[in-house]
Coordinates of C-alpha atoms in Angstrom, one line a residue:
M51 CA 127.9 -125.2 -104.0
T52 CA 129.3 -121.7 -103.8
K53 CA 126.9 -118.9 -104.8
T54 CA 128.4 -116.6 -107.4
T55 CA 127.9 -112.8 -106.8
V56 CA 127.7 -110.7 -110.0
S57 CA 128.9 -107.1 -109.4
P58 CA 126.8 -104.3 -111.1
P59 CA 128.6 -102.7 -114.0
D60 CA 130.3 -99.3 -113.5
L61 CA 128.1 -97.0 -115.5
D62 CA 130.8 -94.3 -115.7
Q63 CA 133.0 -96.8 -117.7
L64 CA 130.3 -97.7 -120.2
D65 CA 130.1 -96.0 -123.6
E66 CA 126.9 -95.0 -125.4
H67 CA 126.4 -98.4 -127.1
A68 CA 127.1 -100.3 -123.9
L69 CA 124.6 -98.1 -122.0
R70 CA 121.9 -98.7 -124.6
A71 CA 122.5 -102.4 -124.5
L72 CA 122.3 -102.4 -120.7
V73 CA 119.0 -100.4 -120.9
R74 CA 117.6 -102.9 -123.4
Q75 CA 118.6 -105.8 -121.1
L76 CA 117.0 -104.1 -118.1
M77 CA 113.8 -103.4 -120.0
G78 CA 113.7 -107.0 -121.1
N79 CA 114.1 -108.1 -117.5
V80 CA 111.3 -105.8 -116.4
E81 CA 109.0 -107.2 -119.1
H82 CA 109.7 -110.8 -118.0
L83 CA 109.2 -109.9 -114.3
T84 CA 105.9 -108.1 -115.2
K85 CA 104.7 -111.3 -117.1
D86 CA 105.7 -113.4 -114.1
V87 CA 103.8 -111.2 -111.7
T88 CA 100.8 -111.2 -113.9
Y89 CA 100.8 -115.0 -114.2
L90 CA 101.2 -115.4 -110.4
G91 CA 98.4 -113.0 -109.9
Q92 CA 96.1 -114.9 -112.2
D93 CA 97.2 -118.2 -110.7
N94 CA 96.4 -116.9 -107.2
Q95 CA 93.0 -115.6 -108.4
F96 CA 92.2 -119.0 -109.9
K97 CA 93.2 -120.8 -106.6
D98 CA 91.2 -118.4 -104.5
A99 CA 88.1 -118.8 -106.7
H100 CA 88.5 -122.6 -106.6
I101 CA 89.0 -122.6 -102.8
R102 CA 85.9 -120.5 -102.4
K103 CA 84.0 -122.9 -104.6
L104 CA 85.2 -126.0 -102.8
T105 CA 84.6 -124.4 -99.4
H106 CA 81.0 -123.7 -100.4
E107 CA 80.5 -127.2 -101.8
I108 CA 81.8 -128.8 -98.6
A109 CA 79.6 -126.6 -96.5
V110 CA 76.5 -127.8 -98.4
L111 CA 77.5 -131.4 -97.9
R112 CA 78.1 -130.9 -94.2
R113 CA 74.7 -129.3 -93.8
H114 CA 73.1 -132.3 -95.4
Y115 CA 75.2 -134.8 -93.4
F116 CA 74.5 -133.2 -90.0
G117 CA 71.0 -132.0 -90.9
K118 CA 67.8 -133.2 -89.2
K119 CA 67.1 -136.8 -89.6
S120 CA 63.6 -136.1 -90.8
E121 CA 65.0 -134.3 -93.8
Q122 CA 67.2 -137.2 -94.9
L123 CA 66.4 -140.3 -96.9
T124 CA 66.2 -143.6 -95.1
G125 CA 66.9 -147.2 -96.0
V126 CA 69.1 -148.2 -98.9
Q127 CA 68.7 -144.8 -100.6
G128 CA 69.8 -143.0 -97.5
S129 CA 72.8 -145.3 -97.1
L130 CA 73.9 -144.8 -100.7
L131 CA 73.5 -141.0 -100.5
D132 CA 75.5 -140.8 -97.2
E133 CA 78.3 -142.9 -98.8
A134 CA 78.6 -140.4 -101.6
V135 CA 78.5 -137.4 -99.3
E136 CA 81.2 -138.9 -97.1
E137 CA 83.4 -139.7 -100.1
D138 CA 82.8 -136.2 -101.5
M139 CA 83.8 -134.5 -98.2
A140 CA 87.0 -136.5 -98.1
A141 CA 87.8 -135.7 -101.7
I142 CA 87.2 -131.9 -101.2
E143 CA 89.3 -131.8 -98.1
L144 CA 92.2 -133.3 -99.9
E145 CA 91.8 -130.9 -102.9
L146 CA 91.7 -128.0 -100.5
Q147 CA 94.9 -129.3 -98.8
Q148 CA 96.6 -129.5 -102.2
L149 CA 95.5 -126.0 -103.1
Q150 CA 96.4 -124.4 -99.8
D151 CA 99.6 -126.5 -99.4
Q152 CA 98.9 -127.0 -95.8
P153 CA 97.0 -129.5 -93.5
V154 CA 93.3 -129.1 -93.4
A155 CA 91.3 -129.6 -90.2
P156 CA 89.5 -132.9 -90.2
S157 CA 85.8 -132.9 -91.2
P158 CA 83.1 -132.9 -88.5
A159 CA 82.4 -136.5 -89.5
A160 CA 85.9 -137.5 -88.8
R161 CA 86.0 -135.6 -85.5
Q162 CA 82.8 -137.3 -84.3
S163 CA 83.8 -140.8 -85.4
A164 CA 85.0 -143.3 -82.8
K165 CA 88.7 -143.7 -82.1
R166 CA 90.4 -146.3 -84.2
Q167 CA 90.2 -149.7 -82.7
R168 CA 93.1 -152.1 -82.5
L169 CA 93.2 -154.5 -85.3
P170 CA 91.9 -158.0 -84.3
E171 CA 94.6 -160.1 -82.7
N172 CA 93.4 -163.2 -84.5
L173 CA 94.5 -161.9 -87.9
P174 CA 97.9 -163.2 -89.1
R175 CA 100.7 -160.7 -88.9
V176 CA 103.4 -160.1 -91.6
D177 CA 106.5 -158.4 -90.2
I178 CA 108.2 -155.9 -92.6
H179 CA 111.4 -154.6 -91.2
H180 CA 112.8 -151.1 -92.0
D181 CA 116.3 -150.2 -90.8
P182 CA 118.7 -147.4 -91.8
D183 CA 120.8 -147.9 -94.9
H184 CA 123.9 -147.6 -92.7
T185 CA 124.5 -147.7 -89.0
Q186 CA 127.2 -145.1 -88.7
C187 CA 126.3 -141.7 -87.2
S188 CA 127.1 -138.5 -89.0
C189 CA 129.6 -137.7 -86.2
G190 CA 131.5 -140.8 -87.2
C191 CA 130.5 -143.1 -84.3
Q192 CA 128.7 -146.5 -84.6
L193 CA 125.0 -146.5 -84.0
H194 CA 123.5 -149.0 -81.5
R195 CA 119.9 -150.4 -81.7
I196 CA 117.9 -149.2 -78.7
G197 CA 114.4 -150.3 -79.6
Q198 CA 111.9 -150.3 -82.3
D199 CA 108.7 -148.5 -83.5
I200 CA 105.8 -150.6 -84.8
S201 CA 102.9 -149.4 -86.9
E202 CA 100.2 -151.7 -88.3
K203 CA 98.4 -151.5 -91.6
L204 CA 95.4 -153.7 -92.7
D205 CA 96.0 -155.6 -95.9
Y206 CA 93.6 -157.6 -98.0
Q207 CA 94.2 -160.4 -100.5
P208 CA 90.9 -161.5 -102.0
G209 CA 89.3 -163.6 -99.3
N210 CA 91.8 -163.0 -96.5
F211 CA 92.8 -160.2 -94.1
T212 CA 96.3 -159.9 -92.8
V213 CA 98.1 -157.2 -90.8
E214 CA 101.3 -155.7 -92.0
R215 CA 103.6 -154.9 -89.0
H216 CA 106.1 -152.2 -90.1
I217 CA 108.9 -152.6 -87.6
R218 CA 111.4 -149.8 -87.6
G219 CA 114.5 -150.3 -85.5
K220 CA 115.6 -147.3 -83.4
W221 CA 119.3 -146.7 -83.5
A222 CA 121.2 -144.2 -81.3
C223 CA 124.7 -142.8 -81.2
R224 CA 126.2 -143.0 -77.7
E225 CA 128.4 -140.0 -78.3
C226 CA 126.0 -137.4 -79.7
E227 CA 122.8 -139.1 -78.5
K228 CA 121.3 -138.8 -82.0
I229 CA 118.4 -141.3 -82.8
T230 CA 118.1 -142.7 -86.3
L231 CA 114.8 -144.2 -87.5
A232 CA 114.2 -145.5 -91.0
P233 CA 111.3 -143.8 -92.8
L234 CA 108.2 -145.7 -93.6
P235 CA 107.4 -146.2 -97.3
A236 CA 105.0 -143.6 -98.7
H237 CA 101.3 -144.6 -98.9
I238 CA 98.3 -143.1 -100.6
I239 CA 96.8 -142.6 -97.1
D240 CA 99.9 -142.1 -94.9
K241 CA 98.3 -142.0 -91.5
G242 CA 95.6 -144.5 -92.3
I243 CA 95.6 -148.3 -91.8
P244 CA 94.8 -149.5 -95.3
T245 CA 97.5 -151.0 -97.6
P246 CA 97.2 -150.6 -101.4
G247 CA 95.8 -154.1 -101.5
L248 CA 92.8 -153.2 -99.2
L249 CA 92.2 -149.9 -101.1
A250 CA 92.3 -151.8 -104.4
Q251 CA 89.8 -154.3 -103.1
V252 CA 87.3 -151.6 -101.9
L253 CA 87.6 -149.7 -105.3
V254 CA 87.2 -152.9 -107.4
A255 CA 84.3 -154.1 -105.3
K256 CA 82.5 -150.8 -105.6
Y257 CA 83.2 -149.9 -109.2
A258 CA 83.7 -153.2 -110.9
D259 CA 81.5 -155.6 -108.8
H260 CA 79.0 -152.8 -108.0
L261 CA 79.0 -153.5 -104.2
P262 CA 78.0 -150.3 -102.3
L263 CA 80.1 -149.6 -99.2
Y264 CA 77.4 -150.5 -96.8
R265 CA 77.5 -154.0 -98.3
Q266 CA 81.3 -154.2 -98.1
E267 CA 81.1 -153.1 -94.5
Q268 CA 78.9 -156.1 -93.8
I269 CA 81.2 -158.5 -95.7
F270 CA 84.2 -157.3 -93.8
A271 CA 82.4 -157.6 -90.5
R272 CA 81.7 -161.3 -91.3
A273 CA 85.4 -161.7 -91.9
G274 CA 86.1 -160.4 -88.4
V275 CA 87.1 -156.8 -89.2
K276 CA 84.9 -153.9 -88.4
L277 CA 85.4 -151.1 -90.9
A278 CA 82.9 -148.2 -90.6
R279 CA 81.2 -147.2 -93.8
S280 CA 82.4 -143.6 -93.2
T281 CA 86.0 -144.8 -93.1
L282 CA 85.6 -146.7 -96.4
A283 CA 84.0 -143.6 -97.9
E284 CA 86.9 -141.5 -96.8
W285 CA 89.3 -143.9 -98.5
V286 CA 87.3 -143.9 -101.7
G287 CA 87.2 -140.1 -101.8
V288 CA 91.0 -139.8 -101.3
C289 CA 91.8 -142.5 -103.9
G290 CA 89.5 -140.7 -106.4
V291 CA 91.6 -137.5 -106.1
R292 CA 94.9 -139.4 -106.2
L293 CA 94.0 -141.4 -109.3
Q294 CA 92.6 -138.4 -111.3
P295 CA 96.0 -137.5 -112.9
L296 CA 96.1 -141.0 -114.4
V297 CA 92.6 -140.5 -115.9
D298 CA 93.6 -137.1 -117.3
A299 CA 96.7 -138.5 -118.9
L300 CA 94.7 -141.4 -120.4
R301 CA 92.2 -138.9 -121.8
R302 CA 95.0 -136.9 -123.5
L303 CA 96.3 -140.0 -125.1
L304 CA 92.8 -141.1 -126.2
L305 CA 92.3 -137.8 -128.0
K306 CA 95.5 -138.4 -130.1
Q307 CA 93.7 -141.3 -131.8
T308 CA 92.3 -140.7 -135.3
V309 CA 89.2 -143.0 -134.7
L310 CA 87.0 -142.9 -131.6
H311 CA 83.8 -144.6 -130.5
A312 CA 81.1 -142.8 -128.5
D313 CA 77.9 -143.7 -126.7
E314 CA 76.0 -142.6 -123.6
T315 CA 73.6 -144.1 -121.1
P316 CA 71.3 -142.6 -118.5
V317 CA 72.0 -142.9 -114.7
L318 CA 69.8 -141.5 -112.0
M319 CA 71.4 -138.9 -109.7
L320 CA 70.3 -137.5 -106.4
Q321 CA 71.8 -134.4 -105.0
P322 CA 72.1 -133.7 -101.3
G323 CA 69.2 -131.8 -100.0
Q324 CA 66.8 -133.2 -102.6
K325 CA 64.5 -136.2 -102.3
N326 CA 63.8 -136.7 -106.0
T327 CA 66.3 -138.2 -108.5
K328 CA 67.1 -136.6 -111.8
R329 CA 68.4 -138.2 -115.0
A330 CA 72.1 -137.8 -115.5
Y331 CA 74.3 -139.4 -118.2
L332 CA 77.4 -141.5 -118.4
W333 CA 79.3 -141.0 -121.7
A334 CA 81.8 -143.5 -122.9
Y335 CA 84.6 -142.8 -125.4
A336 CA 86.9 -145.6 -126.6
S337 CA 89.7 -146.2 -129.1
S338 CA 89.2 -148.4 -132.1
D339 CA 89.8 -152.1 -131.6
V340 CA 92.6 -151.9 -134.2
A341 CA 94.3 -148.9 -132.6
P342 CA 97.6 -149.3 -130.7
L343 CA 95.9 -147.7 -127.7
N344 CA 93.3 -150.0 -126.0
A345 CA 91.4 -147.7 -123.7
V346 CA 88.0 -146.3 -122.7
I347 CA 87.2 -143.1 -120.8
Y348 CA 83.9 -142.5 -119.0
D349 CA 82.5 -139.0 -118.5
F350 CA 79.6 -138.3 -116.1
T351 CA 77.5 -135.2 -116.8
E352 CA 74.2 -133.8 -115.5
G353 CA 72.5 -134.0 -118.9
R354 CA 72.6 -135.3 -122.4
A355 CA 73.2 -132.1 -124.3
G356 CA 75.6 -132.1 -127.1
E357 CA 77.8 -129.5 -125.4
H358 CA 79.1 -132.3 -123.1
A359 CA 80.5 -134.2 -126.0
R360 CA 81.9 -131.1 -127.6
R361 CA 83.6 -130.2 -124.3
F362 CA 85.2 -133.7 -124.1
F363 CA 86.5 -133.6 -127.6
G364 CA 87.8 -130.0 -127.5
D365 CA 89.7 -129.3 -130.7
W366 CA 90.0 -133.1 -131.6
Q367 CA 89.4 -133.9 -135.2
G368 CA 89.0 -137.4 -136.5
H369 CA 86.5 -140.1 -137.3
L370 CA 83.8 -140.6 -134.7
V371 CA 81.8 -143.8 -134.7
C372 CA 78.4 -143.2 -133.0
D373 CA 74.6 -143.7 -133.4
D374 CA 72.3 -141.1 -134.8
Y375 CA 71.9 -139.1 -131.5
T376 CA 71.5 -135.4 -132.4
G377 CA 73.9 -134.3 -129.6
Y378 CA 76.8 -135.3 -131.9
K379 CA 75.6 -133.4 -134.9
A380 CA 77.3 -130.1 -134.0
C381 CA 80.7 -132.0 -133.8
F382 CA 80.4 -132.8 -137.5
T383 CA 80.5 -129.1 -138.4
Q384 CA 83.7 -128.7 -136.5
G385 CA 86.1 -131.0 -138.3
I386 CA 84.9 -134.3 -136.9
T387 CA 83.8 -136.9 -139.5
E388 CA 80.8 -139.1 -138.8
V389 CA 81.0 -142.9 -139.1
G390 CA 77.6 -144.6 -138.9
C391 CA 76.7 -147.8 -137.0
M392 CA 75.5 -150.6 -139.3
A393 CA 74.4 -152.5 -136.2
H394 CA 71.8 -149.8 -135.4
A395 CA 70.5 -149.9 -138.9
R396 CA 70.3 -153.7 -138.9
R397 CA 68.5 -153.6 -135.5
K398 CA 65.6 -151.7 -137.1
F399 CA 65.0 -154.6 -139.5
F400 CA 65.7 -157.3 -137.0
D401 CA 63.0 -155.9 -134.7
L402 CA 60.5 -155.9 -137.6
Q403 CA 61.4 -159.5 -138.5
Q404 CA 61.1 -160.7 -135.0
A405 CA 57.8 -158.9 -134.4
N406 CA 56.0 -159.4 -137.7
Q407 CA 58.0 -162.0 -139.7
S408 CA 58.5 -159.3 -142.3
Q409 CA 59.8 -160.7 -145.6
L410 CA 61.3 -157.4 -146.6
A411 CA 63.1 -157.1 -143.3
E412 CA 64.4 -160.7 -143.8
Q413 CA 65.8 -159.7 -147.2
A414 CA 67.6 -156.7 -145.7
L415 CA 69.0 -158.8 -142.9
Q416 CA 70.4 -161.3 -145.4
L417 CA 72.3 -158.6 -147.4
M418 CA 73.6 -157.0 -144.2
G419 CA 74.7 -160.4 -143.0
Q420 CA 76.8 -160.7 -146.1
L421 CA 78.5 -157.4 -145.2
Y422 CA 79.3 -158.8 -141.7
E423 CA 80.7 -162.0 -143.3
V424 CA 83.2 -159.9 -145.2
E425 CA 84.2 -158.3 -141.9
R426 CA 84.7 -161.7 -140.3
Q427 CA 87.1 -162.5 -143.1
A428 CA 88.9 -159.2 -142.7
K429 CA 89.5 -159.7 -138.9
G430 CA 93.2 -159.7 -138.0
Q431 CA 94.3 -158.3 -141.3
S432 CA 96.1 -155.0 -141.8
A433 CA 94.2 -151.8 -142.7
A434 CA 95.4 -152.0 -146.3
Q435 CA 94.2 -155.6 -146.6
R436 CA 90.9 -154.8 -145.0
L437 CA 90.4 -151.9 -147.4
Q438 CA 91.2 -154.1 -150.4
L439 CA 88.8 -156.8 -149.3
R440 CA 86.0 -154.4 -148.6
Q441 CA 86.4 -152.7 -152.0
Q442 CA 86.4 -156.1 -153.8
Q443 CA 83.7 -157.9 -151.8
A444 CA 81.7 -155.5 -149.5
R445 CA 81.3 -152.6 -152.0
P446 CA 79.2 -154.6 -154.5
I447 CA 77.0 -155.9 -151.7
A448 CA 76.5 -152.4 -150.2
D449 CA 75.6 -151.0 -153.6
A450 CA 73.0 -153.8 -154.1
L451 CA 71.6 -153.2 -150.6
H452 CA 71.3 -149.4 -151.3
A453 CA 69.5 -150.0 -154.6
W454 CA 67.2 -152.5 -153.0
M455 CA 66.3 -150.0 -150.2
Q456 CA 65.6 -147.2 -152.7
G457 CA 63.4 -149.4 -154.8
H458 CA 61.3 -150.7 -152.0
R459 CA 61.0 -147.3 -150.3
Q460 CA 59.0 -146.1 -153.2
K461 CA 56.6 -149.0 -152.8
V462 CA 55.9 -149.0 -149.1
P463 CA 53.5 -146.5 -147.4
D464 CA 54.8 -143.7 -145.1
N465 CA 54.6 -144.1 -141.3
T466 CA 55.0 -147.8 -141.4
G467 CA 57.6 -149.8 -139.6
I468 CA 59.4 -150.9 -142.7
A469 CA 59.3 -147.3 -144.1
R470 CA 61.0 -146.0 -140.9
A471 CA 63.6 -148.7 -141.0
L472 CA 64.4 -147.9 -144.7
D473 CA 64.5 -144.1 -144.0
Y474 CA 66.9 -144.6 -141.1
S475 CA 69.4 -146.3 -143.4
L476 CA 68.9 -144.2 -146.5
K477 CA 69.3 -140.9 -144.7
R478 CA 72.5 -142.0 -143.2
W479 CA 73.9 -144.1 -146.1
V480 CA 77.0 -142.0 -146.5
A481 CA 78.0 -142.3 -142.9
L482 CA 77.0 -146.0 -142.8
T483 CA 79.2 -146.9 -145.7
R484 CA 82.2 -144.7 -144.8
Y485 CA 84.0 -147.7 -143.4
L486 CA 84.3 -149.0 -147.0
E487 CA 86.7 -146.2 -147.8
D488 CA 89.1 -146.6 -144.9
G489 CA 90.5 -149.9 -143.5
N490 CA 91.0 -148.3 -140.1
L491 CA 87.2 -147.7 -139.7
P492 CA 84.8 -150.3 -138.1
I493 CA 81.5 -151.3 -139.6
D494 CA 79.6 -150.6 -136.4
N495 CA 79.7 -149.1 -132.9
N496 CA 79.5 -152.5 -131.0
R497 CA 82.9 -151.9 -129.4
I498 CA 81.6 -149.0 -127.3
E499 CA 78.3 -150.7 -126.5
N500 CA 80.4 -153.6 -125.0
Q501 CA 82.2 -151.0 -122.9
I502 CA 79.0 -149.4 -121.7
R503 CA 77.2 -152.7 -120.9
P504 CA 78.8 -153.0 -117.4
I505 CA 77.4 -149.6 -116.5
A506 CA 73.9 -150.7 -117.5
L507 CA 74.3 -153.9 -115.4
G508 CA 75.7 -151.9 -112.5
R509 CA 72.7 -149.6 -112.4
K510 CA 70.7 -152.4 -110.8
N511 CA 72.9 -152.2 -107.7
W512 CA 73.6 -148.5 -107.7
L513 CA 70.0 -147.3 -107.8
F514 CA 71.4 -143.8 -108.4
A515 CA 74.6 -141.7 -108.1
G516 CA 74.7 -139.7 -104.9
S517 CA 76.0 -136.5 -106.4
L518 CA 77.6 -135.0 -109.5
R519 CA 81.1 -135.4 -107.9
A520 CA 80.3 -139.0 -106.9
G521 CA 79.3 -139.8 -110.5
Q522 CA 82.5 -138.1 -111.8
R523 CA 84.6 -140.1 -109.4
A524 CA 82.9 -143.3 -110.4
A525 CA 83.6 -142.5 -114.1
A526 CA 87.3 -141.9 -113.4
V527 CA 87.9 -145.1 -111.5
M528 CA 85.8 -147.1 -113.9
S529 CA 87.9 -145.7 -116.8
L530 CA 91.0 -147.2 -115.2
I531 CA 89.4 -150.5 -114.3
Q532 CA 87.8 -151.1 -117.7
S533 CA 90.9 -150.0 -119.6
A534 CA 92.9 -152.5 -117.4
K535 CA 90.5 -155.2 -118.5
L536 CA 90.9 -154.2 -122.2
S537 CA 94.7 -154.6 -121.7
G538 CA 94.2 -158.1 -120.3
H539 CA 95.0 -157.1 -116.7
D540 CA 93.3 -158.2 -113.5
P541 CA 91.9 -154.9 -112.2
Y542 CA 92.7 -155.7 -108.6
A543 CA 96.4 -156.5 -109.3
Y544 CA 96.6 -153.3 -111.5
L545 CA 95.1 -151.0 -108.9
K546 CA 97.0 -152.5 -106.0
D547 CA 100.3 -152.0 -107.8
V548 CA 99.4 -148.5 -109.0
L549 CA 98.3 -147.3 -105.6
M550 CA 101.6 -148.6 -104.2
R551 CA 103.7 -146.8 -106.7
L552 CA 101.7 -143.6 -107.2
P553 CA 102.9 -141.7 -104.1
T554 CA 106.6 -141.8 -105.3
Q555 CA 105.9 -141.7 -109.1
Q556 CA 107.3 -138.6 -110.9
N557 CA 104.7 -136.6 -112.8
S558 CA 106.9 -136.9 -115.9
D559 CA 106.6 -140.7 -115.7
I560 CA 102.9 -140.9 -114.9
E561 CA 102.1 -142.6 -118.2
D562 CA 104.1 -145.6 -117.1
L563 CA 101.2 -146.4 -114.7
L564 CA 98.5 -146.3 -117.4
P565 CA 96.9 -149.7 -118.1
H566 CA 98.3 -150.1 -121.6
N567 CA 101.8 -149.3 -120.4
W568 CA 101.7 -151.0 -117.0
T569 CA 103.9 -153.9 -116.0
P570 CA 103.7 -155.3 -112.5
T571 CA 106.3 -154.5 -109.9
T572 CA 108.7 -157.4 -109.4
G573 CA 107.2 -159.7 -106.8
A574 CA 103.8 -158.0 -106.9

């Protein structure tokens, strides 16, 4: 394309109005250039500050990793912490590379690791041929095949290792001696040996099946393939960074919903350089089970303060279904409407009935059971139909339950179990019965409790999160895995396909890879 040159105007030929118009145009150009320079300066300052932060963070991790053995933990705790440190270092190095837009020197751990061993000969090989789209040289002559270049990548289908042999024919022009070689397909880890299938297996085993990397290392060794835990950790760290844009996009879509569920659960965390664990928290936020979006986002934080929930919600305003934890209370003064959990209120009476065979608790359970029976009838109906059914059948039951609670609260002594159960419901009655006014609202928060249950089960295998960054990475990957399950997908098939397509996916089309939008690649 020919570049057009614009000649400057002849000022001597311009009249007063034209000169003024030219001056205004130039002043406007200067203003735009000043804004651009200011923006670039701020952007560079942000990048420099972020680079300094990451450089300090990786220095701390390296001091731990290569510190004196007497200062490190041993046994299973040491293995889990080392895994997290190795994953964190790989993730930080990739983030630094992206910020600096240039290759980063390999970490000391990578430099000290043994050279890559040849993949076992006994593994079956699958040949994948790559040849140029055409065999005619740019000079017009016919290309001739003179050899081939072979690179191997380790693939994994559940239960079986195979080796992909990528064979690229070498074609040469006898006239100009130009050699043509078809490019290899892009990979999440270009110069590594893992295929998307193997990476997906490692991620699903770690974050869905709760198998730490040192256990996976042992499992792979029994299958005849030696993969160092440090290598697996590097893969996990890189994948965490690569998948983060998907999690960010899913979070943006989740915050467009008008009804959200929220809950949190404690997870122990151990930071490098410290021998004692501290209590951190994993928060879960999910869409309603009647919403068009079926997704859950996990958020890992160092504490349980309400500021973490407020940071996640930002300026979102809608109906929040949650328990009575005080950390959410500030949200309800900022445009968020509280929806109570009837299951929590019911549990107070259930515990009393189980422990003491309380007749009052039994009566409360019977009335609450009638409310849940209405919900069973309303399942699968439209929001308008649910609202009508609730108004006709559930509202009279709720009014009777409220009157029953008020009457008995005046008769029971303070500081008793039944008094505390009654007070819990009476103080939250408006929030507990808000679902009666909107067919889109649920009766309880059981949906989010079902999404957080796998985390509670996984804690038995985790023991603790190795670092804040490791916890955040786990939350991100588990968000995609659990959301894939909610959409009816096999997490392994989903992650394998996403990791295969992600390197060439346009940022504008990133939402196509989200679990609720995903369709498998043909032949995947």
